[in-house]
Short mmCIF file of C-alpha atoms and ligand atoms in Angstrom, two decimals:
data_model
loop_
_atom_site.label_atom_id
_atom_site.label_comp_id
_atom_site.label_asym_id
_atom_site.label_seq_id
_atom_site.Cartn_x
_atom_site.Cartn_y
_atom_site.Cartn_z
CA UNK A 16 -30.45 -35.73 0.47
CA UNK A 17 -29.31 -39.11 1.84
CA UNK A 18 -26.21 -39.31 3.90
CA UNK A 19 -24.06 -40.99 1.21
CA UNK A 20 -24.77 -38.21 -1.29
CA UNK A 21 -24.25 -35.59 1.38
CA UNK A 22 -20.81 -36.93 2.25
CA UNK A 23 -19.93 -37.09 -1.46
CA UNK A 24 -20.92 -33.42 -1.83
CA UNK A 25 -18.88 -32.44 1.23
CA UNK A 26 -15.93 -34.42 -0.13
CA UNK A 27 -16.21 -32.72 -3.53
CA UNK A 28 -16.50 -29.31 -1.89
CA UNK A 29 -13.33 -29.85 0.08
CA UNK A 30 -11.51 -31.01 -3.07
CA UNK A 31 -12.66 -27.86 -4.90
CA UNK A 32 -11.59 -25.81 -1.90
CA UNK A 33 -8.08 -27.23 -1.91
CA UNK A 34 -7.91 -26.69 -5.66
CA UNK A 35 -8.86 -23.05 -5.39
CA UNK A 36 -5.83 -21.02 -6.36
CA UNK A 37 -3.93 -19.55 -3.45
CA UNK A 38 -2.92 -15.93 -3.99
CA UNK A 39 0.82 -15.47 -3.79
CA UNK A 40 0.59 -11.73 -4.28
CA UNK A 41 -1.94 -9.78 -2.25
CA UNK A 42 -2.65 -6.06 -2.61
CA UNK A 43 -4.87 -4.45 0.02
CA UNK A 44 -5.84 -0.85 -0.77
CA UNK A 45 -7.62 1.25 1.82
CA UNK A 46 -8.98 4.64 0.81
CA UNK A 47 -9.30 6.39 4.14
CA UNK A 48 -12.69 8.11 4.22
CA UNK A 49 -13.42 6.96 0.67
CA UNK A 50 -17.13 6.22 0.96
CA UNK A 51 -19.53 5.41 -1.83
CA UNK A 52 -20.57 9.07 -2.36
CA UNK A 53 -17.02 10.35 -2.97
CA UNK A 54 -16.39 7.42 -5.34
CA UNK A 55 -19.62 8.18 -7.22
CA UNK A 56 -18.66 11.85 -7.63
CA UNK A 57 -15.15 10.86 -8.80
CA UNK A 58 -16.60 8.35 -11.29
CA UNK A 59 -18.97 11.04 -12.64
CA UNK A 60 -16.05 13.48 -13.01
CA UNK A 61 -14.07 10.75 -14.77
CA UNK A 62 -16.95 10.12 -17.18
CA UNK A 63 -18.25 13.62 -17.88
CA UNK A 64 -15.23 15.92 -17.50
CA UNK A 65 -12.29 13.66 -18.31
CA UNK A 66 -14.47 11.91 -20.92
CA UNK A 67 -13.15 8.49 -20.03
CA UNK A 68 -15.32 5.79 -21.48
CA UNK A 69 -14.01 3.27 -18.94
CA UNK A 70 -15.01 3.21 -15.28
CA UNK A 71 -12.48 4.01 -12.57
CA UNK A 72 -10.10 1.05 -12.30
CA UNK A 73 -11.53 -0.17 -8.99
CA UNK A 74 -15.06 -0.10 -10.43
CA UNK A 75 -13.96 -2.45 -13.19
CA UNK A 76 -13.25 -5.29 -10.79
CA UNK A 77 -15.63 -8.27 -11.04
CA UNK A 78 -16.42 -8.35 -7.33
CA UNK A 79 -18.27 -5.26 -6.12
CA UNK A 80 -19.56 -5.56 -2.59
CA UNK A 81 -20.34 -3.60 0.54
CA UNK A 82 -19.08 -3.54 4.10
CA UNK A 83 -20.46 -2.21 7.35
CA UNK A 84 -18.09 -0.02 9.30
CA UNK A 85 -19.57 0.42 12.80
CA UNK A 86 -17.16 0.05 15.73
CA UNK A 87 -17.60 -1.79 19.03
CA UNK A 88 -19.05 1.29 20.70
CA UNK A 89 -20.26 3.63 17.92
CA UNK A 90 -22.43 3.60 14.80
CA UNK A 91 -19.85 5.95 13.29
CA UNK A 92 -16.34 4.59 13.50
CA UNK A 93 -13.02 6.42 13.55
CA UNK A 94 -9.96 5.28 11.63
CA UNK A 95 -8.43 3.54 14.66
CA UNK A 96 -11.34 1.18 15.29
CA UNK A 97 -11.92 0.70 11.56
CA UNK A 98 -8.22 0.06 10.89
CA UNK A 99 -8.16 -2.48 13.70
CA UNK A 100 -11.19 -4.22 12.16
CA UNK A 101 -9.70 -4.22 8.65
CA UNK A 102 -6.33 -5.44 9.88
CA UNK A 103 -7.11 -7.81 12.74
CA UNK A 104 -10.72 -8.89 12.31
CA UNK A 105 -11.66 -7.56 15.76
CA UNK A 106 -14.12 -4.81 16.62
CA UNK A 107 -12.81 -2.29 19.09
CA UNK A 108 -13.88 1.07 20.51
CA UNK A 109 -13.26 4.33 18.67
CA UNK A 110 -9.73 5.67 19.17
CA UNK A 111 -8.35 2.28 20.28
CA UNK A 112 -5.72 0.79 18.01
CA UNK A 113 -4.74 -2.85 17.52
CA UNK A 114 -6.32 -3.85 20.81
CA UNK A 115 -9.69 -5.19 21.96
CA UNK A 116 -12.06 -2.91 23.95
CA UNK A 117 -10.40 -4.25 27.11
CA UNK A 118 -6.95 -3.36 25.75
CA UNK A 119 -5.69 -6.84 24.84
CA UNK A 120 -3.49 -6.83 21.71
CA UNK A 121 -5.08 -8.12 18.53
CA UNK A 122 -3.28 -9.94 15.70
CA UNK A 123 -2.98 -8.52 12.19
CA UNK A 124 -3.51 -10.47 8.99
CA UNK A 125 -0.28 -8.81 7.81
CA UNK A 126 1.57 -10.51 10.67
CA UNK A 127 -0.12 -13.83 9.87
CA UNK A 128 1.03 -13.57 6.27
CA UNK A 129 4.55 -12.56 7.36
CA UNK A 130 4.73 -15.63 9.60
CA UNK A 131 3.69 -17.72 6.62
CA UNK A 132 6.45 -16.57 4.34
CA UNK A 133 4.94 -13.50 2.69
CA UNK A 134 7.04 -10.36 2.36
CA UNK A 135 5.08 -7.44 3.81
CA UNK A 136 4.97 -3.73 2.96
CA UNK A 137 2.86 -1.01 4.61
CA UNK A 138 2.55 2.39 2.94
CA UNK A 139 0.51 5.55 3.32
CA UNK A 140 0.29 9.14 2.09
CA UNK A 141 0.00 10.39 5.69
CA UNK A 142 2.04 9.70 8.81
CA UNK A 143 3.26 6.15 9.13
CA UNK A 144 2.00 5.74 12.68
CA UNK A 145 -1.36 7.33 11.96
CA UNK A 146 -4.30 5.04 12.73
CA UNK A 147 -4.78 3.04 9.53
CA UNK A 148 -1.19 1.99 8.78
CA UNK A 149 -0.43 1.56 12.50
CA UNK A 150 -3.36 -0.86 12.84
CA UNK A 151 -1.27 -3.29 10.78
CA UNK A 152 1.63 -3.41 13.25
CA UNK A 153 0.91 -1.40 16.40
CA UNK A 154 -1.05 -1.77 19.61
CA UNK A 155 -2.16 1.01 21.95
CA UNK A 156 -5.23 1.88 23.99
CA UNK A 157 -5.24 5.26 22.21
CA UNK A 158 -4.34 6.07 18.61
CA UNK A 159 -2.62 9.17 19.95
CA UNK A 160 0.05 7.08 21.69
CA UNK A 161 2.21 7.44 18.61
CA UNK A 162 5.44 6.37 20.26
CA UNK A 163 3.78 3.21 21.52
CA UNK A 164 2.27 2.32 18.15
CA UNK A 165 5.47 3.28 16.31
CA UNK A 166 7.34 0.69 18.40
CA UNK A 167 5.22 -1.95 16.66
CA UNK A 168 7.48 -1.57 13.63
CA UNK A 169 10.34 -3.10 15.63
CA UNK A 170 8.52 -6.36 16.34
CA UNK A 171 6.68 -6.57 13.04
CA UNK A 172 9.57 -7.94 11.02
CA UNK A 173 7.90 -6.45 7.93
CA UNK A 174 10.08 -5.64 4.98
CA UNK A 175 9.12 -2.14 3.94
CA UNK A 176 7.38 0.89 5.37
CA UNK A 177 6.67 4.16 3.62
CA UNK A 178 4.81 7.29 4.66
CA UNK A 179 5.16 10.95 5.51
CA UNK A 180 6.92 10.58 8.85
CA UNK A 181 6.76 8.89 12.25
CA UNK A 182 5.18 11.03 14.95
CA UNK A 183 6.51 11.21 18.54
CA UNK A 184 10.04 10.34 17.64
CA UNK A 185 11.13 11.17 21.15
CA UNK A 186 9.01 9.68 23.84
CA UNK A 187 8.06 12.20 26.48
CA UNK A 188 7.12 9.56 29.00
CA UNK A 189 10.56 8.68 30.28
CA UNK A 190 11.86 6.02 27.88
CA UNK A 191 15.28 7.30 26.98
CA UNK A 192 15.61 6.01 23.45
CA UNK A 193 14.73 7.76 20.26
CA UNK A 194 12.10 5.82 18.30
CA UNK A 195 14.12 6.04 15.09
CA UNK A 196 17.22 4.63 16.84
CA UNK A 197 15.23 1.73 18.24
CA UNK A 198 13.84 0.92 14.80
CA UNK A 199 17.34 1.16 13.32
CA UNK A 200 18.66 -1.23 15.95
CA UNK A 201 16.00 -3.70 14.82
CA UNK A 202 17.68 -3.78 11.42
CA UNK A 203 15.85 -1.09 9.46
CA UNK A 204 17.46 1.53 7.28
CA UNK A 205 15.80 4.95 7.23
CA UNK A 206 15.60 7.00 4.06
CA UNK A 207 14.15 10.50 3.84
CA UNK A 208 13.35 11.78 0.38
CA UNK A 209 13.80 10.22 -3.03
CA UNK A 210 17.48 11.06 -3.40
CA UNK A 211 18.45 9.35 -0.14
CA UNK A 212 16.25 6.38 -0.96
CA UNK A 213 18.21 5.79 -4.16
CA UNK A 214 21.35 5.20 -2.09
CA UNK A 215 19.79 2.60 0.25
CA UNK A 216 17.08 0.99 -1.83
CA UNK A 217 18.96 -2.32 -2.00
CA UNK A 218 18.76 -2.77 1.77
CA UNK A 219 16.42 -5.51 2.98
CA UNK A 220 14.36 -3.62 5.58
CA UNK A 221 13.57 0.01 4.95
CA UNK A 222 11.53 2.79 6.52
CA UNK A 223 11.09 5.33 3.74
CA UNK A 224 9.83 8.81 4.63
CA UNK A 225 8.65 11.71 2.49
CA UNK A 226 10.91 14.76 2.56
CA UNK A 227 9.42 17.28 5.03
CA UNK A 228 7.17 19.66 3.05
CA UNK A 229 5.43 21.66 5.78
CA UNK A 230 2.10 19.96 5.07
CA UNK A 231 2.20 17.19 7.69
CA UNK A 232 1.39 14.63 4.99
CA UNK A 233 2.53 13.83 1.45
CA UNK A 234 0.44 16.63 -0.06
CA UNK A 235 -2.89 16.86 -1.82
CA UNK A 236 -3.11 15.99 -5.50
CA UNK A 237 -5.08 19.19 -6.15
CA UNK A 238 -2.12 21.28 -4.90
CA UNK A 239 0.30 19.77 -7.42
CA UNK A 240 3.07 19.43 -4.86
CA UNK A 241 5.51 18.10 -7.37
CA UNK A 242 7.59 15.04 -7.90
CA UNK A 243 9.34 15.04 -4.52
CA UNK A 244 6.18 13.96 -2.66
CA UNK A 245 4.80 10.42 -2.49
CA UNK A 246 1.52 9.71 -4.22
CA UNK A 247 -0.38 6.42 -4.28
CA UNK A 248 0.95 5.16 -7.63
CA UNK A 249 4.52 5.91 -6.52
CA UNK A 250 4.01 4.13 -3.21
CA UNK A 251 2.45 1.10 -4.90
CA UNK A 252 5.28 0.83 -7.42
CA UNK A 253 7.94 1.33 -4.75
CA UNK A 254 6.46 -1.36 -2.50
CA UNK A 255 6.18 -3.65 -5.50
CA UNK A 256 9.82 -3.11 -6.48
CA UNK A 257 10.98 -3.82 -2.95
CA UNK A 258 8.84 -6.91 -2.39
CA UNK A 259 9.69 -8.39 -5.78
CA UNK A 260 13.33 -8.17 -4.77
CA UNK A 261 13.21 -9.42 -1.16
CA UNK A 262 10.27 -11.82 -1.37
CA UNK A 263 9.57 -12.59 -5.02
CA UNK A 264 7.51 -15.72 -4.41
CA UNK A 265 4.93 -14.37 -1.98
CA UNK A 266 4.05 -10.91 -0.74
CA UNK A 267 1.38 -8.70 0.76
CA UNK A 268 1.10 -4.93 0.71
CA UNK A 269 -1.31 -2.54 2.38
CA UNK A 270 -1.47 0.83 0.65
CA UNK A 271 -3.47 3.59 2.30
CA UNK A 272 -4.78 6.68 0.54
CA UNK A 273 -4.68 8.52 3.85
CA UNK A 274 -5.12 12.10 2.73
CA UNK A 275 -8.46 11.32 1.07
CA UNK A 276 -9.75 11.44 4.65
CA UNK A 277 -7.85 14.59 5.57
CA UNK A 278 -9.10 16.62 2.63
CA UNK A 279 -12.67 15.32 3.05
CA UNK A 280 -12.67 16.39 6.72
CA UNK A 281 -12.20 19.94 5.41
CA UNK A 282 -15.17 19.49 2.99
CA UNK A 283 -12.80 20.23 0.16
CA UNK A 284 -13.98 18.95 -3.25
CA UNK A 285 -10.32 18.42 -4.17
CA UNK A 286 -10.99 14.98 -2.67
CA UNK A 287 -11.97 13.92 -6.20
CA UNK A 288 -8.38 14.42 -7.36
CA UNK A 289 -7.09 12.44 -4.37
CA UNK A 290 -9.39 9.53 -5.25
CA UNK A 291 -8.19 9.62 -8.86
CA UNK A 292 -4.63 9.41 -7.53
CA UNK A 293 -5.62 6.44 -5.35
CA UNK A 294 -7.24 4.74 -8.33
CA UNK A 295 -4.03 5.20 -10.32
CA UNK A 296 -2.29 3.15 -7.60
CA UNK A 297 -4.92 0.43 -7.96
CA UNK A 298 -4.18 0.44 -11.68
CA UNK A 299 -0.53 -0.43 -11.02
CA UNK A 300 -1.66 -3.45 -9.01
CA UNK A 301 -4.06 -4.37 -11.81
CA UNK A 302 -1.25 -4.26 -14.39
CA UNK A 303 0.67 -6.66 -12.15
CA UNK A 304 -2.43 -8.86 -11.84
CA UNK A 305 -2.64 -9.11 -15.62
CA UNK A 306 0.85 -10.70 -15.61
CA UNK A 307 -0.07 -13.12 -12.78
CA UNK A 308 -3.86 -13.53 -12.91
CA UNK A 309 -4.04 -16.88 -11.11
CA UNK A 310 -1.74 -15.88 -8.28
CA UNK A 311 -2.76 -12.31 -7.49
CA UNK A 312 -5.55 -10.99 -5.27
CA UNK A 313 -6.43 -7.28 -5.12
CA UNK A 314 -8.88 -5.93 -2.55
CA UNK A 315 -9.90 -2.27 -2.45
CA UNK A 316 -11.96 -0.89 0.40
CA UNK A 317 -12.43 2.10 2.70
CA UNK A 318 -12.47 2.29 6.47
CA UNK A 319 -15.45 4.69 6.55
CA UNK A 320 -16.93 7.63 4.68
CA UNK A 321 -15.65 11.09 5.56
CA UNK A 322 -17.72 14.22 4.99
CA UNK A 323 -20.80 12.52 3.53
CA UNK A 324 -20.12 13.95 0.08
CA UNK A 325 -22.87 13.52 -2.50
CA UNK A 326 -24.62 15.18 -5.42
CA UNK A 327 -27.44 17.50 -4.51
CA UNK A 328 -27.13 20.47 -2.21
CA UNK A 329 -29.57 23.00 -0.79
CA UNK A 330 -29.95 25.90 -3.18
CA UNK A 331 -28.63 24.16 -6.28
CA UNK A 332 -30.11 21.20 -8.10
CA UNK A 333 -27.58 21.25 -10.94
CA UNK A 334 -24.22 19.53 -10.94
CA UNK A 335 -21.33 21.25 -12.75
CA UNK A 336 -18.29 19.07 -12.22
CA UNK A 337 -16.28 21.04 -14.76
CA UNK A 338 -15.85 23.58 -11.91
CA UNK A 339 -13.42 21.13 -10.30
CA UNK A 340 -10.96 21.86 -13.09
CA UNK A 341 -10.70 25.47 -11.96
CA UNK A 342 -9.64 24.45 -8.46
CA UNK A 343 -5.86 24.79 -8.16
CA UNK A 344 -5.54 24.93 -4.36
CA UNK A 345 -6.85 22.93 -1.43
CA UNK A 346 -8.44 24.61 1.57
CA UNK A 347 -5.13 24.06 3.40
CA UNK A 348 -3.13 25.81 0.70
CA UNK A 349 -5.63 28.70 0.68
CA UNK A 350 -5.26 28.98 4.44
CA UNK A 351 -1.47 29.08 4.07
CA UNK A 352 -1.85 31.91 1.56
CA UNK A 353 -4.05 33.92 3.95
CA UNK A 354 -1.71 33.30 6.91
CA UNK A 355 1.28 34.49 4.92
CA UNK A 356 -0.58 37.65 3.90
CA UNK A 357 -1.58 38.29 7.50
CA UNK A 358 2.03 37.81 8.65
CA UNK A 359 3.14 40.77 6.54
CA UNK A 360 0.98 43.01 8.74
CA UNK A 361 -0.18 44.98 5.73
CA UNK A 362 -3.88 45.35 5.06
CA UNK A 363 -5.33 42.77 2.70
CA UNK A 364 -7.22 44.24 -0.23
CA UNK A 365 -10.43 42.72 -1.52
CA UNK A 366 -9.36 43.21 -5.16
CA UNK A 367 -6.20 41.15 -4.55
CA UNK A 368 -8.15 38.44 -2.80
CA UNK A 369 -10.69 38.40 -5.61
CA UNK A 370 -7.88 37.84 -8.12
CA UNK A 371 -6.53 34.97 -6.01
CA UNK A 372 -9.99 33.35 -5.88
CA UNK A 373 -10.43 33.82 -9.61
CA UNK A 374 -7.03 32.28 -10.42
CA UNK A 375 -7.30 29.40 -7.98
CA UNK A 376 -11.00 28.50 -7.85
CA UNK A 377 -12.49 30.06 -10.96
CA UNK A 378 -15.02 32.08 -8.93
CA UNK A 379 -15.42 35.59 -10.41
CA UNK A 380 -13.85 34.21 -13.59
CA UNK A 381 -15.01 31.10 -15.40
CA UNK A 382 -17.63 30.66 -12.67
CA UNK A 383 -19.98 33.61 -12.32
CA UNK A 384 -20.84 34.64 -8.76
CA UNK A 385 -24.41 35.89 -8.27
CA UNK A 386 -25.21 39.13 -6.45
CA UNK A 387 -26.34 37.51 -3.21
CA UNK A 388 -23.24 35.34 -2.89
CA UNK A 389 -20.97 38.19 -3.94
CA UNK A 390 -22.37 40.27 -1.07
CA UNK A 391 -22.01 37.38 1.37
CA UNK A 392 -18.40 36.67 0.32
CA UNK A 393 -17.41 40.35 0.62
CA UNK A 394 -19.01 40.65 4.05
CA UNK A 395 -17.21 37.49 5.14
CA UNK A 396 -13.93 38.93 3.83
CA UNK A 397 -14.49 42.09 5.81
CA UNK A 398 -15.36 40.23 9.01
CA UNK A 399 -12.38 37.86 8.79
CA UNK A 400 -9.67 40.30 7.72
CA UNK A 401 -10.83 43.70 8.94
CA UNK A 402 -12.97 43.10 12.01
CA UNK A 403 -10.87 40.05 12.96
CA UNK A 404 -13.41 38.91 15.52
CA UNK A 405 -14.36 35.65 13.86
CA UNK A 406 -13.20 32.30 15.15
CA UNK A 407 -11.50 29.91 12.75
CA UNK A 408 -13.16 26.72 11.58
CA UNK A 409 -11.48 23.66 13.07
CA UNK A 410 -11.82 20.22 11.52
CA UNK A 411 -9.88 17.12 12.51
CA UNK A 412 -6.76 17.89 10.46
CA UNK A 413 -7.24 21.43 9.18
CA UNK A 414 -7.94 24.84 10.69
CA UNK A 415 -9.02 27.60 8.34
CA UNK A 416 -10.62 31.01 8.55
CA UNK A 417 -14.33 31.70 8.07
CA UNK A 418 -13.81 33.51 4.82
CA UNK A 419 -12.29 30.37 3.26
CA UNK A 420 -15.18 28.31 4.65
CA UNK A 421 -17.66 30.68 2.99
CA UNK A 422 -15.82 30.77 -0.33
CA UNK A 423 -15.65 26.97 -0.43
CA UNK A 424 -19.29 26.61 0.55
CA UNK A 425 -20.17 28.71 -2.52
CA UNK A 426 -17.75 26.70 -4.66
CA UNK A 427 -19.26 23.40 -3.45
CA UNK A 428 -22.81 24.68 -3.99
CA UNK A 429 -22.12 25.95 -7.51
CA UNK A 430 -20.54 22.58 -8.29
CA UNK A 431 -23.68 20.85 -7.04
CA UNK A 432 -22.03 18.77 -4.34
CA UNK A 433 -23.04 18.74 -0.72
CA UNK A 434 -21.42 17.65 2.52
CA UNK A 435 -23.29 16.51 5.60
CA UNK A 436 -20.47 16.66 8.17
CA UNK A 437 -16.83 17.57 8.79
CA UNK A 438 -16.55 14.21 10.55
CA UNK A 439 -17.25 10.66 9.41
CA UNK A 440 -20.52 9.03 8.44
CA UNK A 441 -21.70 5.52 9.26
CA UNK A 442 -22.82 4.44 5.81
CA UNK A 443 -21.71 1.38 3.87
CA UNK A 444 -18.17 1.26 2.56
CA UNK A 445 -17.20 -0.26 -0.79
CA UNK A 446 -15.35 -3.52 -1.37
CA UNK A 447 -13.90 -4.23 -4.81
CA UNK A 448 -11.87 -7.35 -5.55
CA UNK A 449 -10.27 -9.26 -8.39
CA UNK A 450 -8.10 -12.35 -8.67
CA UNK A 451 -7.48 -15.56 -6.76
CA UNK A 452 -10.13 -15.92 -4.06
CA UNK A 453 -11.86 -12.63 -4.93
CA UNK A 454 -15.35 -14.17 -5.10
CA UNK A 455 -15.49 -14.75 -1.34
CA UNK A 456 -15.72 -10.98 -0.83
CA UNK A 457 -19.11 -10.86 -2.55
CA UNK A 458 -22.14 -9.72 -0.57
CA UNK A 459 -22.47 -7.51 2.48
CA UNK A 460 -19.32 -7.88 4.56
CA UNK A 461 -18.85 -6.83 8.12
CA UNK A 462 -15.54 -4.91 8.08
CA UNK A 463 -14.02 -7.55 10.41
CA UNK A 464 -14.72 -10.20 7.74
CA UNK A 465 -12.31 -8.65 5.27
CA UNK A 466 -8.97 -9.67 6.88
CA UNK A 467 -10.51 -13.05 7.74
CA UNK A 468 -11.40 -13.53 4.08
CA UNK A 469 -7.88 -12.50 3.04
CA UNK A 470 -6.52 -15.21 5.35
CA UNK A 471 -9.11 -17.70 4.03
CA UNK A 472 -8.17 -16.87 0.44
CA UNK A 473 -4.54 -17.64 1.37
CA UNK A 474 -5.74 -20.87 3.06
CA UNK A 475 -4.47 -19.78 6.45
CA UNK A 476 -6.20 -20.11 9.80
CA UNK A 477 -6.85 -16.73 11.34
ZN1 ZN B 25 -11.05 10.69 9.42
#
């Protein structure tokens, strides 16, 4: 190519670039722990049990790509390093949040957009200063420094926050001021629960918390916690309502499906219901996109895979996803049930437990239990409740007794799904996108590329 033609091509490319539509409305969905395996299982449930002829909403987007999720110091990331990557475009070490490996603060794409006139909302189904949401406003050498990361809300200037609660309200390291008071002084109104929110929803800057429910997060979809708890569609709609009021011309929201990760850490197949809930939130953004197709960008991704869920498990080659319809309780809820029984001090009878399992998991009812597993489950029951010399199983967010672990391992096996870990895995994460600038997400992304591409789509230097 001679130099005249080359410069003409470059000139044309830059004209096309400046013509590319700039998204005014950006939705960034992060399914915490929502790897490709869990999405595949949810899609199969959607197709074969719910009989939906359409794919999950996120799978309908024209851009379907991958991302790598490794952190600065590990093949397998945690949510702090991954959140930092997805928010600030910087790799950091596991457990570090919004800082580089040498503890220098990094800069979030949410902040960049705020400084460029976008209204910003951050929402999650878990605690608001947990790693993923906090990576969009906070900075701390450890994700466990909740007070420190929570303070990031004060300087963020963002318009709306929603989540279960804020941890470490009172700093135990000598600073005298209550975190909530400091955030209030910065101009935010707190609302706890839907009723209270109704009375303050016309305020400009709001921190909106789920009513305490004893779960430590907004509740798992499989437990049917009722209307009082936030789910992903509710959070998406609430952020949308707020941003359309305070910043109707330009806005950005990050919505995290945080308890997808929590339930997957427990190897609980109820994760499928949590992903369906997440997808219902994506659908709300998609409905908005249909009204503003040239001005909206939706990106859906995950920070990592949790649990390594997939089809195929030792001892069972068949997949029976219909079993998931018999599950009425999460592992956490089952644990609560056992704890409450134990608190009464009365002996727990196998027949009663069997009825509970039948009513809440279908085992011994719609799902036949074979002789070998029946024997194993009964022995496990006896060891856990009568001999009481068995240690509980501890995963990152849930502790449960061995009996529950055994019952769920049978339930998982009969369903045909297997788990490789109660931690995270290092496999590829999904990236789905639609709208203005979506095509630049095509291909294999490094997770740090994603916020950079969001900024590039908005024609901002990052
Ligand atoms: Zn996790």
